[in-house]
Amino acid sequence: MARRALITGITGQDGSYLAEHLLEQGYEVWGLARGQANPRVSRMRKLLADVHVVRGDLLDQGSLISAVERVQPDEVYNLGAISFVPMSWEQAELTAEVTGMGVLRMLEAIRVCSGVSRSSGSAGSSGQIRFYQASSSEMFGQVSETPQTESTAFHPRSPYGVAKAYGHFLTQNYRESYGMFAVSGILFNHESPRRGAEFVTRKVTLGVARIKLGLTAQLRLGNLEARRDWGFAGDYVKAMHLMLQAGSPEDYVIGTGRMKSVRELVEAAFTAAGLDWERHVVTDRALHRPAEVDLLCADPKKARAQLGWEPRVSFDELVAMMVESDLRLLTDGGDPDQDSSWP
Ligand code: NAP
Ligand code: G4F
């Protein structure tokens, strides 16, 4: 019988790549989708026709229990979150509820449906469902060392980073308290043509495409000096799957080990379209964050050694892929907010 996976965040960037990867591996894939008439669900259904949909919301404990009861998954991937860092200052409480408390609700749903009692401790009562939590390099925040490993201290710099740290520690706690196979992937920034238009990579590649096609002349950005370790989302979802196939439940850092600044990203994207970025980019203090994460750089040695995981797509290939895809999308009359650049 096919193994069954339940993915929260199915309408997001990673949900789509993970669903495709698991379908290729022969899984029966279920996506948790929220809302009465969520347009992102209809888009997802069109593009990922083989994914089954179960209704639920990370804010609603009962709905998660019902979803786990109905799907009877072998693996649960908790990708659902408010994931845009600036929004986490604007709606800090909602971020704590979805991105932080949502992890607790999902773990509780699994614990209850697996029949693991609170009093039984970890004595062989693990249940069968394996759980993946989408942790983030944002937890490192103001970094204490570079590159960052699985044991680097956390110093989150946003309500989002704080909520992710809660989810991370809680996942570890459920592993220790109940013997659950519950792991966190500490993923560094990963991008693709399906990335939301609010994140800097996609904002830049869409901006480049609009300028190239004469639709606008200017791109307004915030802090150009921040540095990130950017990889390709399609590579990173494979690491999520590998973590749940491992012999023992452990956390892993996933990234490329190479850093680039936003300025270098901008240069690469404009150059890919044959444009001079200095003629088009303006900076705006209003787009700076209340507290910035200046640099993030992964040390993915453990994932390479224990999971055999390697990123395949380079930074330059990623930027070129995204610029090309956005040029195609806009030339074909697509609306990036509605269509994104799905397949
Ligand atoms: P994304 O594109 O922003 O997707 C977020 C998903 O969360 C969407 O499917 C959204 O569904 C869902 N969601 C939001 N609120 C929800 C709720 N109340 N209940 C259930 N689902 C809800 O994010 P992504 O880039 O794919 O990232 C996936 C996960 O990895 C996130 O947890 C993110 O924080 C984490 N992460 C991402 C990166 C990265 O660089 N991409 C790095 C580290 C960690 P709707 O369509 O209903 O809004
Ligand atoms: O693309 P970003 O918005 O991503 P950020 O904040 O690094 O977060 C992403 O990666 C995390 C993993 O480290 C995930 F957990 C999280 O969910 C999300 O996927 O911003 C990247 C950098 C920041 O330093 C920001 O200040 O780009 C800088 N930046 C400069 N101008 C800008 C802009 N970011 C955005 N979004 N828009 C700008 O105009």
Coordinates of N, CA, C and O in Angstrom, one line a residue, residues 4 7-8 36 65 83 87 200 213 227 254 277 285 312 323:
R4 N 1.3 7.3 3.1 CA 0.5 8.5 3.1 C 1.2 9.6 3.8 O 1.7 9.5 4.9
I7 N 0.5 17.2 4.3 CA 1.3 18.4 4.3 C 0.5 19.6 4.7 O -0.5 19.8 4.0
T8 N 0.9 20.3 5.7 CA 0.3 21.6 5.9 C 1.1 22.6 5.1 O 2.3 22.4 4.9
Q36 N -12.8 29.0 3.4 CA -14.1 28.5 2.8 C -13.9 28.5 1.3 O -14.3 27.6 0.6
I65 N -7.1 17.4 14.5 CA -7.3 16.0 14.9 C -8.2 15.3 13.9 O -7.9 14.2 13.5
S83 N 4.8 33.3 7.1 CA 6.2 33.1 6.8 C 7.0 34.3 6.4 O 8.2 34.3 6.2
M87 N 5.7 40.9 8.2 CA 4.3 40.8 8.6 C 4.3 40.4 10.1 O 3.3 40.7 10.8
V200 N 12.3 39.0 -1.1 CA 13.2 39.8 -1.9 C 13.6 39.2 -3.3 O 13.7 40.0 -4.3
L213 N 10.5 44.6 -19.8 CA 9.3 44.6 -20.8 C 8.8 46.1 -20.9 O 7.7 46.3 -21.5
R227 N 23.0 39.8 4.1 CA 23.5 38.7 3.4 C 22.7 37.4 3.8 O 22.4 37.2 4.9
I254 N 20.0 22.9 6.8 CA 20.0 22.7 5.3 C 20.2 24.1 4.6 O 19.5 25.0 4.8
W277 N 21.7 47.6 -13.1 CA 20.8 47.8 -12.0 C 20.9 49.2 -11.4 O 19.9 49.7 -10.9
R285 N 14.3 53.7 3.1 CA 14.5 53.4 4.5 C 13.2 52.7 5.1 O 13.3 52.0 6.0
R312 N 21.8 21.1 -5.5 CA 22.2 20.9 -6.9 C 22.3 22.2 -7.7 O 23.1 22.4 -8.6
V323 N 14.5 34.8 -13.2 CA 14.3 35.9 -14.1 C 13.6 35.4 -15.4 O 12.6 36.0 -15.9

